[in-house]
CSV table of N, CA and C in Angstrom, one decimal:
chain,number,residue,atom,x,y,z
A,1,MET,N,-81.6,44.8,78.3
A,1,MET,CA,-80.9,44.1,77.3
A,1,MET,C,-79.5,44.5,77.2
A,2,GLU,N,-79.3,45.8,77.2
A,2,GLU,CA,-77.9,46.4,77.2
A,2,GLU,C,-77.1,46.0,78.5
A,3,LEU,N,-77.8,46.1,79.6
A,3,LEU,CA,-77.2,45.7,80.8
A,3,LEU,C,-76.7,44.3,80.8
A,4,ASN,N,-77.6,43.4,80.3
A,4,ASN,CA,-77.2,42.0,80.2
A,4,ASN,C,-76.0,41.8,79.3
A,5,LYS,N,-75.9,42.5,78.2
A,5,LYS,CA,-74.8,42.4,77.3
A,5,LYS,C,-73.5,42.9,77.9
A,6,LEU,N,-73.6,44.0,78.6
A,6,LEU,CA,-72.5,44.5,79.3
A,6,LEU,C,-72.0,43.6,80.5
A,7,GLN,N,-73.0,43.0,81.1
A,7,GLN,CA,-72.6,42.0,82.2
A,7,GLN,C,-71.9,40.8,81.6
A,8,CYS,N,-72.3,40.3,80.5
A,8,CYS,CA,-71.6,39.2,79.9
A,8,CYS,C,-70.2,39.5,79.4
A,9,GLN,N,-70.0,40.8,79.0
A,9,GLN,CA,-68.7,41.2,78.6
A,9,GLN,C,-67.7,41.3,79.8
A,10,ILE,N,-68.3,41.8,80.9
A,10,ILE,CA,-67.4,42.0,82.1
A,10,ILE,C,-67.1,40.6,82.7
A,11,PHE,N,-68.1,39.7,82.9
A,11,PHE,CA,-67.8,38.5,83.6
A,11,PHE,C,-67.4,37.3,82.6
A,12,LYS,N,-67.2,37.7,81.3
A,12,LYS,CA,-66.7,36.7,80.3
A,12,LYS,C,-67.6,35.5,80.2
A,13,THR,N,-68.9,35.8,80.1
A,13,THR,CA,-69.9,34.7,79.9
A,13,THR,C,-70.5,34.9,78.5
A,14,THR,N,-71.2,33.9,78.0
A,14,THR,CA,-71.7,34.0,76.6
A,14,THR,C,-73.0,34.8,76.7
A,15,TYR,N,-73.2,35.6,75.7
A,15,TYR,CA,-74.4,36.4,75.6
A,15,TYR,C,-75.5,35.6,74.9
A,16,ASN,N,-76.6,35.4,75.6
A,16,ASN,CA,-77.7,34.5,75.0
A,16,ASN,C,-79.0,35.2,75.3
A,17,PRO,N,-79.4,36.2,74.5
A,17,PRO,CA,-80.7,36.9,74.9
A,17,PRO,C,-82.0,36.0,74.7
A,18,GLN,N,-81.9,35.0,73.9
A,18,GLN,CA,-83.1,34.2,73.7
A,18,GLN,C,-83.2,33.0,74.7
A,19,GLN,N,-82.2,32.9,75.6
A,19,GLN,CA,-82.2,31.8,76.6
A,19,GLN,C,-82.2,30.4,75.9
A,20,LEU,N,-81.5,30.3,74.8
A,20,LEU,CA,-81.5,29.0,74.2
A,20,LEU,C,-80.5,28.1,74.8
A,21,ARG,N,-80.7,26.8,74.7
A,21,ARG,CA,-79.8,25.8,75.3
A,21,ARG,C,-78.5,25.7,74.4
A,22,THR,N,-77.4,26.0,75.0
A,22,THR,CA,-76.1,26.0,74.2
A,22,THR,C,-75.2,24.9,74.5
A,23,GLY,N,-75.3,24.2,75.7
A,23,GLY,CA,-74.4,23.2,76.1
A,23,GLY,C,-73.2,23.7,76.7
A,24,SER,N,-73.1,25.0,77.0
A,24,SER,CA,-71.9,25.6,77.6
A,24,SER,C,-71.6,25.1,79.0
A,25,LYS,N,-72.6,24.7,79.7
A,25,LYS,CA,-72.4,24.1,81.1
A,25,LYS,C,-71.6,22.9,81.0
A,26,ILE,N,-71.9,22.0,80.0
A,26,ILE,CA,-71.1,20.8,79.8
A,26,ILE,C,-69.7,21.1,79.3
A,27,LEU,N,-69.6,22.0,78.4
A,27,LEU,CA,-68.3,22.3,77.8
A,27,LEU,C,-67.4,23.0,78.8
A,28,ARG,N,-67.9,23.7,79.8
A,28,ARG,CA,-67.1,24.3,80.8
A,28,ARG,C,-66.6,23.3,81.9
A,29,ALA,N,-67.3,22.2,82.0
A,29,ALA,CA,-66.9,21.2,83.0
A,29,ALA,C,-65.6,20.6,82.7
A,30,PRO,N,-64.8,20.3,83.8
A,30,PRO,CA,-63.5,19.7,83.5
A,30,PRO,C,-63.6,18.3,82.9
A,31,LEU,N,-62.6,17.9,82.1
A,31,LEU,CA,-62.7,16.6,81.4
A,31,LEU,C,-62.5,15.5,82.5
A,32,LYS,N,-63.2,14.4,82.2
A,32,LYS,CA,-63.2,13.3,83.1
A,32,LYS,C,-62.4,12.1,82.7
A,33,GLY,N,-61.8,12.1,81.5
A,33,GLY,CA,-61.1,11.0,80.9
A,33,GLY,C,-59.9,10.5,81.8
A,34,GLN,N,-59.1,11.4,82.2
A,34,GLN,CA,-57.9,11.0,83.0
A,34,GLN,C,-58.4,10.4,84.4
A,35,THR,N,-59.4,11.0,85.0
A,35,THR,CA,-59.9,10.5,86.2
A,35,THR,C,-60.4,9.1,86.1
A,36,LEU,N,-61.1,8.8,85.0
A,36,LEU,CA,-61.6,7.4,84.8
A,36,LEU,C,-60.5,6.5,84.5
A,37,ALA,N,-59.5,6.9,83.8
A,37,ALA,CA,-58.4,6.0,83.5
A,37,ALA,C,-57.6,5.7,84.7
A,38,ASN,N,-57.5,6.6,85.6
A,38,ASN,CA,-56.8,6.4,86.9
A,38,ASN,C,-57.6,5.5,87.8
A,39,TYR,N,-58.9,5.5,87.7
A,39,TYR,CA,-59.7,4.7,88.6
A,39,TYR,C,-59.6,3.2,88.2
A,40,TYR,N,-59.5,2.9,86.9
A,40,TYR,CA,-59.4,1.5,86.5
A,40,TYR,C,-58.0,0.9,86.6
A,41,GLY,N,-57.0,1.8,86.9
A,41,GLY,CA,-55.6,1.3,87.1
A,41,GLY,C,-54.9,1.1,85.8
A,42,PRO,N,-53.6,0.7,85.9
A,42,PRO,CA,-52.8,0.5,84.6
A,42,PRO,C,-53.3,-0.7,83.9
A,43,SER,N,-53.2,-0.6,82.5
A,43,SER,CA,-53.6,-1.7,81.7
A,43,SER,C,-52.6,-2.9,81.6
A,44,ASP,N,-51.4,-2.6,82.1
A,44,ASP,CA,-50.3,-3.7,82.0
A,44,ASP,C,-50.3,-4.5,83.3
A,45,PHE,N,-51.3,-4.4,84.1
A,45,PHE,CA,-51.4,-5.1,85.4
A,45,PHE,C,-51.4,-6.6,85.1
A,46,PRO,N,-50.6,-7.4,85.8
A,46,PRO,CA,-50.5,-8.8,85.4
A,46,PRO,C,-51.8,-9.6,85.7
A,47,THR,N,-52.1,-10.4,84.7
A,47,THR,CA,-53.3,-11.3,84.8
A,47,THR,C,-52.9,-12.6,85.3
A,48,VAL,N,-53.9,-13.5,85.6
A,48,VAL,CA,-53.6,-14.8,86.1
A,48,VAL,C,-52.8,-15.6,85.1
A,49,SER,N,-53.2,-15.5,83.8
A,49,SER,CA,-52.5,-16.3,82.8
A,49,SER,C,-51.1,-15.8,82.6
A,50,LYS,N,-50.8,-14.5,82.7
A,50,LYS,CA,-49.5,-14.0,82.6
A,50,LYS,C,-48.6,-14.5,83.7
A,51,LEU,N,-49.2,-14.6,84.9
A,51,LEU,CA,-48.4,-15.1,86.1
A,51,LEU,C,-48.1,-16.6,85.9
A,52,ILE,N,-49.1,-17.3,85.4
A,52,ILE,CA,-48.9,-18.7,85.2
A,52,ILE,C,-47.8,-19.0,84.2
A,53,ASN,N,-47.8,-18.2,83.1
A,53,ASN,CA,-46.8,-18.4,82.1
A,53,ASN,C,-45.4,-18.0,82.6
A,54,ALA,N,-45.3,-17.0,83.5
A,54,ALA,CA,-44.0,-16.6,84.0
A,54,ALA,C,-43.5,-17.6,85.1
A,55,TRP,N,-44.3,-18.2,85.9
A,55,TRP,CA,-43.8,-19.0,87.0
A,55,TRP,C,-43.9,-20.5,86.8
A,56,GLU,N,-44.6,-20.9,85.8
A,56,GLU,CA,-44.8,-22.4,85.7
A,56,GLU,C,-43.6,-23.0,85.1
A,57,THR,N,-43.2,-24.2,85.7
A,57,THR,CA,-42.1,-25.0,85.2
A,57,THR,C,-42.6,-26.4,85.1
A,58,GLU,N,-41.7,-27.4,84.8
A,58,GLU,CA,-42.1,-28.8,84.7
A,58,GLU,C,-42.4,-29.3,86.1
A,59,GLU,N,-41.7,-28.9,87.1
A,59,GLU,CA,-41.9,-29.4,88.5
A,59,GLU,C,-43.0,-28.7,89.2
A,60,PHE,N,-43.2,-27.4,88.8
A,60,PHE,CA,-44.1,-26.5,89.5
A,60,PHE,C,-45.2,-26.1,88.6
A,61,ARG,N,-46.5,-26.6,88.9
A,61,ARG,CA,-47.6,-26.4,88.0
A,61,ARG,C,-48.6,-25.5,88.7
A,62,ILE,N,-49.0,-24.4,88.2
A,62,ILE,CA,-50.0,-23.6,88.8
A,62,ILE,C,-51.4,-23.9,88.1
A,63,VAL,N,-52.4,-24.0,88.9
A,63,VAL,CA,-53.7,-24.4,88.3
A,63,VAL,C,-54.6,-23.2,88.4
A,64,ASP,N,-55.2,-22.8,87.3
A,64,ASP,CA,-56.2,-21.7,87.2
A,64,ASP,C,-57.6,-22.4,87.3
A,65,GLU,N,-58.2,-22.4,88.4
A,65,GLU,CA,-59.4,-23.2,88.7
A,65,GLU,C,-60.5,-22.7,87.7
A,66,ASP,N,-60.7,-21.5,87.5
A,66,ASP,CA,-61.7,-21.0,86.6
A,66,ASP,C,-61.5,-21.5,85.2
A,67,GLU,N,-60.3,-21.5,84.7
A,67,GLU,CA,-60.0,-22.1,83.3
A,67,GLU,C,-60.2,-23.6,83.3
A,68,GLU,N,-59.8,-24.3,84.3
A,68,GLU,CA,-60.0,-25.7,84.4
A,68,GLU,C,-61.5,-26.0,84.4
A,69,TYR,N,-62.3,-25.3,85.1
A,69,TYR,CA,-63.8,-25.5,85.1
A,69,TYR,C,-64.4,-25.2,83.8
A,70,ARG,N,-63.9,-24.2,83.1
A,70,ARG,CA,-64.4,-23.8,81.8
A,70,ARG,C,-64.1,-24.9,80.8
A,71,LEU,N,-62.9,-25.5,80.8
A,71,LEU,CA,-62.5,-26.5,79.9
A,71,LEU,C,-63.3,-27.8,80.1
A,72,GLU,N,-63.5,-28.1,81.4
A,72,GLU,CA,-64.3,-29.3,81.7
A,72,GLU,C,-65.8,-29.2,81.2
A,73,ARG,N,-66.3,-28.0,81.4
A,73,ARG,CA,-67.7,-27.7,81.0
A,73,ARG,C,-67.8,-27.8,79.5
A,74,VAL,N,-66.8,-27.2,78.7
A,74,VAL,CA,-66.9,-27.3,77.3
A,74,VAL,C,-66.8,-28.7,76.8
A,75,GLU,N,-65.9,-29.5,77.4
A,75,GLU,CA,-65.7,-30.9,77.1
A,75,GLU,C,-67.0,-31.7,77.3
A,76,ASP,N,-67.7,-31.4,78.4
A,76,ASP,CA,-68.9,-32.1,78.8
A,76,ASP,C,-70.0,-31.7,77.8
A,77,LEU,N,-70.1,-30.4,77.4
A,77,LEU,CA,-71.1,-30.0,76.4
A,77,LEU,C,-70.9,-30.7,75.1
A,78,LYS,N,-69.6,-30.8,74.7
A,78,LYS,CA,-69.3,-31.4,73.4
A,78,LYS,C,-69.7,-32.9,73.4
A,79,ARG,N,-69.4,-33.5,74.5
A,79,ARG,CA,-69.7,-34.9,74.7
A,79,ARG,C,-71.2,-35.2,74.5
A,80,ARG,N,-72.0,-34.3,75.0
A,80,ARG,CA,-73.5,-34.4,74.9
A,80,ARG,C,-74.1,-33.8,73.6
A,81,GLY,N,-73.2,-33.3,72.8
A,81,GLY,CA,-73.7,-32.7,71.5
A,81,GLY,C,-74.3,-31.3,71.6
A,82,LYS,N,-73.9,-30.6,72.7
A,82,LYS,CA,-74.5,-29.3,72.9
A,82,LYS,C,-73.4,-28.2,72.7
A,83,GLY,N,-72.3,-28.5,72.3
A,83,GLY,CA,-71.2,-27.6,72.2
A,83,GLY,C,-71.4,-26.6,71.0
A,84,ALA,N,-70.4,-25.7,70.8
A,84,ALA,CA,-70.4,-24.8,69.7
A,84,ALA,C,-70.2,-25.5,68.4
A,85,PRO,N,-70.9,-25.1,67.3
A,85,PRO,CA,-70.7,-25.7,66.0
A,85,PRO,C,-69.3,-25.5,65.5
A,86,LYS,N,-68.8,-26.4,64.7
A,86,LYS,CA,-67.5,-26.3,64.1
A,86,LYS,C,-67.5,-25.2,63.1
A,87,LYS,N,-66.3,-24.5,62.9
A,87,LYS,CA,-66.2,-23.4,61.9
A,87,LYS,C,-66.2,-24.0,60.5
A,88,LYS,N,-66.7,-23.2,59.6
A,88,LYS,CA,-66.7,-23.6,58.2
A,88,LYS,C,-65.3,-23.5,57.7
A,89,ARG,N,-64.9,-24.4,56.8
A,89,ARG,CA,-63.5,-24.4,56.3
A,89,ARG,C,-63.4,-23.7,54.9
A,90,GLU,N,-64.5,-23.8,54.2
A,90,GLU,CA,-64.5,-23.2,52.8
A,90,GLU,C,-65.3,-21.9,52.8
A,91,ALA,N,-64.9,-21.1,51.8
A,91,ALA,CA,-65.6,-19.8,51.7
A,91,ALA,C,-66.9,-20.0,51.0
A,92,PRO,N,-67.9,-19.2,51.4
A,92,PRO,CA,-69.2,-19.4,50.7
A,92,PRO,C,-69.2,-19.1,49.2
A,93,LYS,N,-70.0,-19.8,48.5
A,93,LYS,CA,-70.0,-19.6,47.0
A,93,LYS,C,-70.7,-18.2,46.7
A,94,ALA,N,-70.2,-17.6,45.7
A,94,ALA,CA,-70.7,-16.3,45.3
A,94,ALA,C,-72.1,-16.4,44.8
A,95,LYS,N,-73.0,-15.6,45.4
A,95,LYS,CA,-74.4,-15.6,45.0
A,95,LYS,C,-74.5,-14.6,43.9
A,96,GLY,N,-75.1,-15.0,42.8
A,96,GLY,CA,-75.2,-14.0,41.7
A,96,GLY,C,-76.5,-14.4,40.9
A,97,LYS,N,-76.7,-13.7,39.8
A,97,LYS,CA,-77.8,-14.0,39.0
A,97,LYS,C,-77.6,-15.2,38.1
A,98,LYS,N,-78.6,-16.1,38.1
A,98,LYS,CA,-78.4,-17.3,37.3
A,98,LYS,C,-78.6,-16.9,35.8
A,99,LYS,N,-77.8,-17.5,35.0
A,99,LYS,CA,-77.9,-17.2,33.6
A,99,LYS,C,-78.6,-18.3,32.8
């Protein structure tokens, strides 16, 4: 027991005589946040819509095929009555105890 305590002092480890789980292995590991952030790249990377807004003029029109397909599909669903319901315009009435 004393040898274990002395060993922990010399090698700068935590003294844990009951061998309980402390989570020190996880706490000693290097942080992964910056590595993950670098993996996904910068957040200000230009998207298709940003490029379209920057380059589109009256003579030069850029077509986003995915967006065109989505709009056609939404229009088709609405025509068949399968589209999303319209949003409510008025606030719901207060529910309370009837007097």
